[in-house]
Coordinates of C-alpha atoms and ligand atoms in Angstrom, one line a residue:
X1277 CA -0.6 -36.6 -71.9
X1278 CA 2.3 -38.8 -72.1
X1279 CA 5.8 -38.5 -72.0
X1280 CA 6.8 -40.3 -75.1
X1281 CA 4.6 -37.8 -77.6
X1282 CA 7.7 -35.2 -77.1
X1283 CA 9.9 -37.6 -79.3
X1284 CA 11.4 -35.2 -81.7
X1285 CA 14.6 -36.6 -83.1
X1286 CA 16.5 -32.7 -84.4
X1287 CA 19.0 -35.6 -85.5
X1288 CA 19.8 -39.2 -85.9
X1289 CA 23.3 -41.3 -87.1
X1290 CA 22.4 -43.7 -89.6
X1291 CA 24.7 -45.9 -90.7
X1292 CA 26.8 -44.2 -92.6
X1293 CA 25.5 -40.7 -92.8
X1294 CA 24.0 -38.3 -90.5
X1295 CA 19.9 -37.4 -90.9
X1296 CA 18.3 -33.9 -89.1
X1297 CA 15.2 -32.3 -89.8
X1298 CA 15.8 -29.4 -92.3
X1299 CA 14.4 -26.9 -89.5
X1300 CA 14.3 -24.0 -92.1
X1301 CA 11.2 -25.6 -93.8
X1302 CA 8.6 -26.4 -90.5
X1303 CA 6.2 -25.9 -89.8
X1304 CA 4.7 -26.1 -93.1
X1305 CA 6.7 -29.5 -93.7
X1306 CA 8.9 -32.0 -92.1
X1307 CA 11.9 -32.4 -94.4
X1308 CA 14.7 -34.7 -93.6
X1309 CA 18.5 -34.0 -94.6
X1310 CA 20.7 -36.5 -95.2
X1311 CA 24.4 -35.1 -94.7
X1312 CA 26.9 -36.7 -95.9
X1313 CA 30.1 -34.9 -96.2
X1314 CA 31.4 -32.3 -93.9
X1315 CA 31.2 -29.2 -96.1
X1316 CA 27.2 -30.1 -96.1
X1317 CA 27.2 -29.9 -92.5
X1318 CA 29.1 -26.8 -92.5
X1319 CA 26.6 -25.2 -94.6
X1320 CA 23.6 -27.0 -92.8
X1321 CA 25.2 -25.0 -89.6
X1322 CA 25.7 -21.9 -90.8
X1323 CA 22.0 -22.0 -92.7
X1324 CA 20.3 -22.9 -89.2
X1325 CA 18.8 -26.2 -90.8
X1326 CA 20.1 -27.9 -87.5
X1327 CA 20.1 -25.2 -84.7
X1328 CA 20.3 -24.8 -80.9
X1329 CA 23.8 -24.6 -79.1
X1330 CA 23.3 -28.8 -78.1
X1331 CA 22.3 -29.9 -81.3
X1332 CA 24.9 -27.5 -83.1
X1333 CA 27.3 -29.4 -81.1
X1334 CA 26.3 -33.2 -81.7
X1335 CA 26.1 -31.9 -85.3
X1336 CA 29.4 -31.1 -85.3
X1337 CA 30.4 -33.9 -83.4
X1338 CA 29.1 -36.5 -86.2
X1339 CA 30.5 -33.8 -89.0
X1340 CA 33.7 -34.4 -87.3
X1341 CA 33.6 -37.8 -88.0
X1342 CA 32.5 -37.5 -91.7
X1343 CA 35.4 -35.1 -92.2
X1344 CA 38.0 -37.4 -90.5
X1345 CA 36.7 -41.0 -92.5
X1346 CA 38.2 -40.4 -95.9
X1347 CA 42.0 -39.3 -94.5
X1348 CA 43.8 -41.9 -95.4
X1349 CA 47.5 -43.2 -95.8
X1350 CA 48.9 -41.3 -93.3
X1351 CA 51.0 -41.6 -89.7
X1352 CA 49.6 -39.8 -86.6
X1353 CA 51.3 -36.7 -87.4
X1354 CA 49.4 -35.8 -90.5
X1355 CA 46.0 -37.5 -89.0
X1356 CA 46.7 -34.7 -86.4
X1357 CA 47.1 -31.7 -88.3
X1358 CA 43.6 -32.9 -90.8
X1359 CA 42.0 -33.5 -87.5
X1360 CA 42.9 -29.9 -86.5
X1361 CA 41.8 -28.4 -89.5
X1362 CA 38.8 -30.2 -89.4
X1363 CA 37.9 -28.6 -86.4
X1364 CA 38.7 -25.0 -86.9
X1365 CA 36.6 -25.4 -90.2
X1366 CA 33.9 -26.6 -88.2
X1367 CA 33.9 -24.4 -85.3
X1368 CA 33.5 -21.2 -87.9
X1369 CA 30.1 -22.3 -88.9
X1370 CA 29.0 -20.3 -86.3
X1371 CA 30.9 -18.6 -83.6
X1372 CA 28.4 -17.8 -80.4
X1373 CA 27.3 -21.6 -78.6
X1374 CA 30.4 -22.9 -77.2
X1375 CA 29.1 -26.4 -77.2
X1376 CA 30.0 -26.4 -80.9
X1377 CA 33.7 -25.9 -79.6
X1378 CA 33.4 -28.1 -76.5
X1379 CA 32.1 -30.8 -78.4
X1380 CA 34.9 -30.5 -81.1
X1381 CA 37.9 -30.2 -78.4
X1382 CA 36.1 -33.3 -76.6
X1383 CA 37.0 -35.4 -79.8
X1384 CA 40.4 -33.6 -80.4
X1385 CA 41.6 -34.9 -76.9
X1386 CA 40.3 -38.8 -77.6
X1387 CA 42.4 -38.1 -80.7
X1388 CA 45.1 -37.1 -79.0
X1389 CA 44.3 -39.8 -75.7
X1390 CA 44.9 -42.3 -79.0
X1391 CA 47.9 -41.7 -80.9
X1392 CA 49.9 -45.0 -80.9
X1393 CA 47.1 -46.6 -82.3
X1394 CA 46.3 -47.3 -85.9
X1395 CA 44.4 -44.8 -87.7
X1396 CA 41.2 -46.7 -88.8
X1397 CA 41.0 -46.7 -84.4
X1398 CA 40.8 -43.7 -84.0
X1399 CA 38.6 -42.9 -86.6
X1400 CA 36.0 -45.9 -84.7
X1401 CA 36.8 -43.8 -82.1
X1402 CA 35.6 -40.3 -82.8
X1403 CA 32.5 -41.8 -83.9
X1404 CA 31.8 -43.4 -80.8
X1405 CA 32.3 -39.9 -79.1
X1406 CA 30.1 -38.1 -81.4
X1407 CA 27.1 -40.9 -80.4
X1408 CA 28.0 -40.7 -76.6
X1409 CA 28.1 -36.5 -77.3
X1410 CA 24.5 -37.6 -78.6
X1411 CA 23.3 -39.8 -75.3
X1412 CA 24.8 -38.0 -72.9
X1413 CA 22.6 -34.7 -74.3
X1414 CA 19.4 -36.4 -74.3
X1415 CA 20.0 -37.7 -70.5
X1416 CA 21.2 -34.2 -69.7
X1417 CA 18.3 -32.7 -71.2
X1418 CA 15.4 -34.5 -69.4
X1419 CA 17.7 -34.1 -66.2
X1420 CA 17.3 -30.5 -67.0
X1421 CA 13.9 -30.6 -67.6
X1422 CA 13.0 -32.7 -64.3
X1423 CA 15.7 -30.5 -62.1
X1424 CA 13.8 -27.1 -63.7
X1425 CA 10.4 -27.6 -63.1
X1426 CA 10.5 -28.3 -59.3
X1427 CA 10.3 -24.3 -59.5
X1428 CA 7.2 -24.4 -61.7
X1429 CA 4.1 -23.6 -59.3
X1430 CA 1.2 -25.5 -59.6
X1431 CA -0.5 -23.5 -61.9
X1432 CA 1.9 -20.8 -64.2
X1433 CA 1.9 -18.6 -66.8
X1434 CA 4.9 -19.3 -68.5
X1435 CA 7.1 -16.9 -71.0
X1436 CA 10.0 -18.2 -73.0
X1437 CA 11.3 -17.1 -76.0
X1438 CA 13.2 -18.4 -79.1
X1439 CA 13.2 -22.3 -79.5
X1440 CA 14.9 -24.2 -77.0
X1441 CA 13.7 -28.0 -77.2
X1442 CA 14.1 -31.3 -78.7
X1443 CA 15.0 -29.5 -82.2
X1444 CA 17.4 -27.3 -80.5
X1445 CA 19.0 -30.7 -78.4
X1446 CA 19.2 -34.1 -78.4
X1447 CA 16.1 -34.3 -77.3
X1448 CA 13.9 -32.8 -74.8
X1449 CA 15.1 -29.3 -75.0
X1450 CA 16.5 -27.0 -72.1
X1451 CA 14.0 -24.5 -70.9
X1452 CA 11.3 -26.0 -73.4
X1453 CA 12.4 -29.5 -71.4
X1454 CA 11.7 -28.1 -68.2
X1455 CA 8.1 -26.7 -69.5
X1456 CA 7.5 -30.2 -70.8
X1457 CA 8.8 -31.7 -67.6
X1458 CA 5.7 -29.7 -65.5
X1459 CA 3.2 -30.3 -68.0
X1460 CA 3.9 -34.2 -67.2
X1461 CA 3.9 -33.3 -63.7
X1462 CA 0.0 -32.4 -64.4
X1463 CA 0.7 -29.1 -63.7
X1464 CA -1.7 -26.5 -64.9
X1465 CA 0.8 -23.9 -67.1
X1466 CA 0.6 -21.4 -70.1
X1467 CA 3.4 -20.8 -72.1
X1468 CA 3.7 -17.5 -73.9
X1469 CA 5.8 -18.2 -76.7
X1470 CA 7.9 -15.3 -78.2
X1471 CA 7.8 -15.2 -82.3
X1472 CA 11.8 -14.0 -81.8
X1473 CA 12.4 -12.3 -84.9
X1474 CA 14.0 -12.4 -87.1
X1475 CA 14.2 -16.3 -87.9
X1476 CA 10.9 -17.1 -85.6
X1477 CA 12.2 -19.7 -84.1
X1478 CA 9.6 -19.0 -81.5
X1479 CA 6.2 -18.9 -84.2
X1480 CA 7.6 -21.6 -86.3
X1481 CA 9.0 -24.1 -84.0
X1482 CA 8.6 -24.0 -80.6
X1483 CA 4.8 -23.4 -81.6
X1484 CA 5.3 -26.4 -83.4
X1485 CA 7.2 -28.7 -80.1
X1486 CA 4.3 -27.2 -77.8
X1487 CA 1.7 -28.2 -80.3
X1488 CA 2.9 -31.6 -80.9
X1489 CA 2.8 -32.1 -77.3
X1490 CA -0.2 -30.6 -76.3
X1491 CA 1.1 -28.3 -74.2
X1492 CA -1.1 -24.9 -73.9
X1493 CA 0.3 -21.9 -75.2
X1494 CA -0.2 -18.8 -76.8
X1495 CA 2.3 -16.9 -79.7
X1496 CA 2.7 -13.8 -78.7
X1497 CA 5.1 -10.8 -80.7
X1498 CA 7.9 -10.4 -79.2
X1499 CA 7.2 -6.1 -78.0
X1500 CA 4.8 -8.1 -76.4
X1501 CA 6.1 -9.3 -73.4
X1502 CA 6.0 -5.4 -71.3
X1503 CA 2.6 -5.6 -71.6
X1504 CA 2.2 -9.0 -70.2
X1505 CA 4.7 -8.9 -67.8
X1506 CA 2.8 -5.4 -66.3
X1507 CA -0.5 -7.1 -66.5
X1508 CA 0.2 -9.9 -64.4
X1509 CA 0.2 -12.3 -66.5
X1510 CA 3.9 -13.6 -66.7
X1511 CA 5.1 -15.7 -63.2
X1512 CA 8.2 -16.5 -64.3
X1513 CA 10.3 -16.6 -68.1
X1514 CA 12.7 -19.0 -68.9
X1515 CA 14.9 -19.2 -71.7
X1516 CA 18.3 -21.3 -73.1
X1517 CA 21.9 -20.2 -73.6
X1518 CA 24.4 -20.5 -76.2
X1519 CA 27.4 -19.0 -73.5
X1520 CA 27.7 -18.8 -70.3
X1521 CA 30.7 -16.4 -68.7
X1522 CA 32.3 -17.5 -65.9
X1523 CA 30.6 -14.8 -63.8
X1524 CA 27.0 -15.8 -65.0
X1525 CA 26.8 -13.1 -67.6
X1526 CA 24.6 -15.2 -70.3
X1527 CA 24.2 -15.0 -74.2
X1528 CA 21.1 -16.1 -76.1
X1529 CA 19.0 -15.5 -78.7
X1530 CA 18.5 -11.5 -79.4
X1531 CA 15.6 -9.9 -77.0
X1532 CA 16.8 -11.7 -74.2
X1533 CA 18.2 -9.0 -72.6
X1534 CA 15.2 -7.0 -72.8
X1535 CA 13.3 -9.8 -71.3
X1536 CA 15.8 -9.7 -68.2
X1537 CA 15.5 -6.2 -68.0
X1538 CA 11.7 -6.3 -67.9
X1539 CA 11.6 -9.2 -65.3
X1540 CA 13.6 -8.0 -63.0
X1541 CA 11.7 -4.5 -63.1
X1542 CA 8.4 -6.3 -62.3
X1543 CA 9.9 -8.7 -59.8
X1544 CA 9.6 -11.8 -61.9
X1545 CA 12.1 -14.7 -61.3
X1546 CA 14.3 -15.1 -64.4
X1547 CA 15.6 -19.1 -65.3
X1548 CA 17.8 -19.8 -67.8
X1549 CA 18.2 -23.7 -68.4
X1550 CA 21.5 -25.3 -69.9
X1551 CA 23.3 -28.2 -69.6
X1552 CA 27.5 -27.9 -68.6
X1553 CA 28.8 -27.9 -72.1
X1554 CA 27.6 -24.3 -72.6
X1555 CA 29.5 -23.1 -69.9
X1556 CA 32.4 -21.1 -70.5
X1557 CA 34.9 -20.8 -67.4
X1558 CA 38.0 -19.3 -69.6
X1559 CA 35.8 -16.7 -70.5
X1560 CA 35.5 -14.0 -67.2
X1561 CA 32.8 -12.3 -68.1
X1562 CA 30.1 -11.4 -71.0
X1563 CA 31.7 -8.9 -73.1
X1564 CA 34.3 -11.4 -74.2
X1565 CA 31.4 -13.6 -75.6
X1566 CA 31.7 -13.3 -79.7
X1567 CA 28.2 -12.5 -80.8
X1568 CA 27.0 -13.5 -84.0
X1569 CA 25.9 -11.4 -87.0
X1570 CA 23.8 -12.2 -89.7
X1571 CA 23.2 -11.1 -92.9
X1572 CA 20.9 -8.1 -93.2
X1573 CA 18.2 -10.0 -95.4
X1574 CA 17.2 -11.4 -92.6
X1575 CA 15.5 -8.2 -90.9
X1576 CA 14.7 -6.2 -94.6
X1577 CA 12.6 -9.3 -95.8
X1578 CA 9.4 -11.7 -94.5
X1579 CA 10.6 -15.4 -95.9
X1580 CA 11.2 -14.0 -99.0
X1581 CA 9.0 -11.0 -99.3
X1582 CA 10.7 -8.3 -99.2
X1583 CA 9.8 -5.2 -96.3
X1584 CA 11.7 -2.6 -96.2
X1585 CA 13.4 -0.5 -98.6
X1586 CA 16.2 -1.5 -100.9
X1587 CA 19.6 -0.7 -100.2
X1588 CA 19.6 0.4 -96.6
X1589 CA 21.7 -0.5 -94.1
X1590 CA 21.1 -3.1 -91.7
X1591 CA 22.9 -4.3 -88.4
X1592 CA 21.7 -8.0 -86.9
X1593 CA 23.1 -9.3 -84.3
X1594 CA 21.5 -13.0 -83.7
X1595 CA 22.3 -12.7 -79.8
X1596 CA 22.6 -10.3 -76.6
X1597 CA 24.1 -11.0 -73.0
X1598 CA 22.0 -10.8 -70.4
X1599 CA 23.9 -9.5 -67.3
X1600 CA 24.4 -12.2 -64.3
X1601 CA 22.6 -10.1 -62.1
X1602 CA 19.6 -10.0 -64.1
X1603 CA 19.2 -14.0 -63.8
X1604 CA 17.8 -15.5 -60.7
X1605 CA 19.3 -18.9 -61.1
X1606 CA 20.5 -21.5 -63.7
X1607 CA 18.5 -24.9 -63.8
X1608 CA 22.0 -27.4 -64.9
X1609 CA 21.5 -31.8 -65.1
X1610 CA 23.3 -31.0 -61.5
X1611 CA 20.6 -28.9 -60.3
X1612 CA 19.6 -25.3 -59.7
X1613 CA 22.7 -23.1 -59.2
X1614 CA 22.2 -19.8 -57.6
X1615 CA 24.0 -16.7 -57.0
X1616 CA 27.1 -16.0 -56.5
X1617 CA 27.5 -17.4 -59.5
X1618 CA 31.2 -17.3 -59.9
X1619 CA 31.8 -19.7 -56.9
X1620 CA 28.7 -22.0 -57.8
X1621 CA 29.5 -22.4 -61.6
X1622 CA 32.7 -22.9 -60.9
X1623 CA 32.0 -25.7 -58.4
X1624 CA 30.0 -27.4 -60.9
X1625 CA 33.2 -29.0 -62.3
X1626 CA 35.3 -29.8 -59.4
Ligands
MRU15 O1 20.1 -19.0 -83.7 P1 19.6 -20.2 -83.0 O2 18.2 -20.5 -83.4 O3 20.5 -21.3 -83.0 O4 19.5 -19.7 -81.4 C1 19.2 -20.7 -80.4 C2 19.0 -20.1 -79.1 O5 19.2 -18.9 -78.9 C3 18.7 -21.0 -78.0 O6 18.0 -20.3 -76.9 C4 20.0 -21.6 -77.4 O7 20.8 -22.2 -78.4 C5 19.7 -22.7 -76.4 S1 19.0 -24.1 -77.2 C6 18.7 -25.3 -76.1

């Protein structure tokens, strides 16, 4: 198995106009998505077509872009306060992956680095960011992947839930890169994939990466993973992150939590992969993390079957914090960072 059959492109700047694969529709179809206009990439956001807290914040990067293009006729005072607007429109899309605000304070300070110039070069500007946002991920990524499975043992069983590769980056993934990484290392691994309900991001699409790339796996439900993990048949899970507190604590995609709680009960080492722009360090600790809530539809109906009774009441959160002390390290592009966590995430950026 090659290297270069894990070549997902999640997204792509084309000329004039950004293209990502409409994630709502696979597996049954590959649908590209040509956005446009910032209010499209809003929605596209908000609807999960592009997902994953890296590619939410290239998205967002390029959207940035597309919203700034058409200001025009205006001094640097005026380009400032559309640029700010811009961004606190953008960052509401969806409120839990910080990379989505890093990426969009990353171009507000070039803006800023830049305002004797003329408008139209600034404007060049903020799309160069949003390409080298774009680069920098995909390096990150397979940094991430190549750092992470150095702790993969020859042969593994594998559990990681929700979708975490090149559809939810640049390219590669996080934990799904690391997975990938030891399965071109010609190791000998299982991955037990996690439906993650509500949205499956597990059955639809990282069913789909793993497929594409030939790398063994099996879907599992998520109640699932108790059983496994008791049975012997789990050696280590790994998973992403949207947020990371500056003490470790660690926000994902809901069931994570349950996962760290049943790891750590059966001795299992628990990874969580990420690259530094999800990172949080003015954040102390979990509880200040804003979790996201979805709309209620989401858990009452199948696609669009409908499952459970109407009118009731419904409460979904789309993500959980696993404690820090739940997780036995972090796989970062700058290697594996274990605890204590407050000193060694802080270090990361000195
Ligand atoms: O709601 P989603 O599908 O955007 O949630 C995604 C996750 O929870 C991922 O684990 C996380 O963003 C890391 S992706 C590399």
């Amino acid at each position: 198995m090659t290297e270069t059959r894990q070549a997902v492109k999640s997204i792509e700047w084309r000329e004039d106009h950004v293209r990502i694969i409409d994630q709502t529709f696979l597996p049954s179809r590959t649908v590209y998505c040509d956005i446009r206009d910032i209010g499209q990439m809003w929605d596209a956001i908000k609807k999960l077509k592009v997902r994953g807290a890296p590619a939410i914040g290239i998205a967002a990067a390029y959207a940035f872009y597309l919203g700034i293009r058409d200001v025009r006729d205006i001094s640097y005072p005026g380009f400032r306060i559309e640029a700010d607007r811009i961004a606190e429109y953008l960052a509401s899309s969806r409120p839990t992956a910080v990379n989505l605000k890093w990426a969009l304070d990353r171009i507000l300070v070039t803006i800023h680095a830049l305002k004797d110039k003329p408008i139209e070069e600034i404007k060049a500007k903020v799309l160069e960011v949003a390409k080298t946002i774009h680069q920098e991920d995909i390096r990150t990524c397979k940094q991430i992947g190549l750092n992470g499975q150095e702790l993969v043992p020859k042969k593994a069983n594998i559990l990681t839930h929700c979708n975490t590769g090149g559809l939810a980056t640049g390219q590669y993934g996080t934990a799904l890169s690391m997975i990938f990484h030891a399965h071109f290392a010609g190791k000998k691994i299982n991955v037990w994939v996690d439906e993650t309900r509500p949205l499956l991001q597990g059955a639809r699409l990282t069913a789909w990466e793993l497929n594409e790339a030939e790398v063994p796996f099996k879907l599992v439900i998520d109640s699932a993973s108790g059983h496994l993990m008791k049975s012997g048949l789990v050696d280590l899970v790994v998973v992403g992150t949207d947020r990371v507190a500056a003490n470790g604590d660690t926000a994902n995609k809901i069931g994570t939590y349950n996962l760290s709680v049943l790891a750590k009960a059966h001795g299992i080492p628990f990874y969580v992969a990420l690259p530094l722009s999800t990172i949080d360090l003015n954040l102390e600790h979990g509880d200040l993390i804003p979790i996201e809530e979805r709309d209620g539809d989401e858990i009452t109906h199948f696609g669009s079957t409908r499952m459970a009774p109407k009118k009731i009441q419904t409460f979904n959160p789309a993500f959980d914090v696993t404690p820090a002390e739940n997780i036995t390290a972090f796989i970062t592009e700058k290697g594996i960072i274990r605890p204590p966590f407050k000193e060694n995430l802080r270090k990361l950026f000195e």
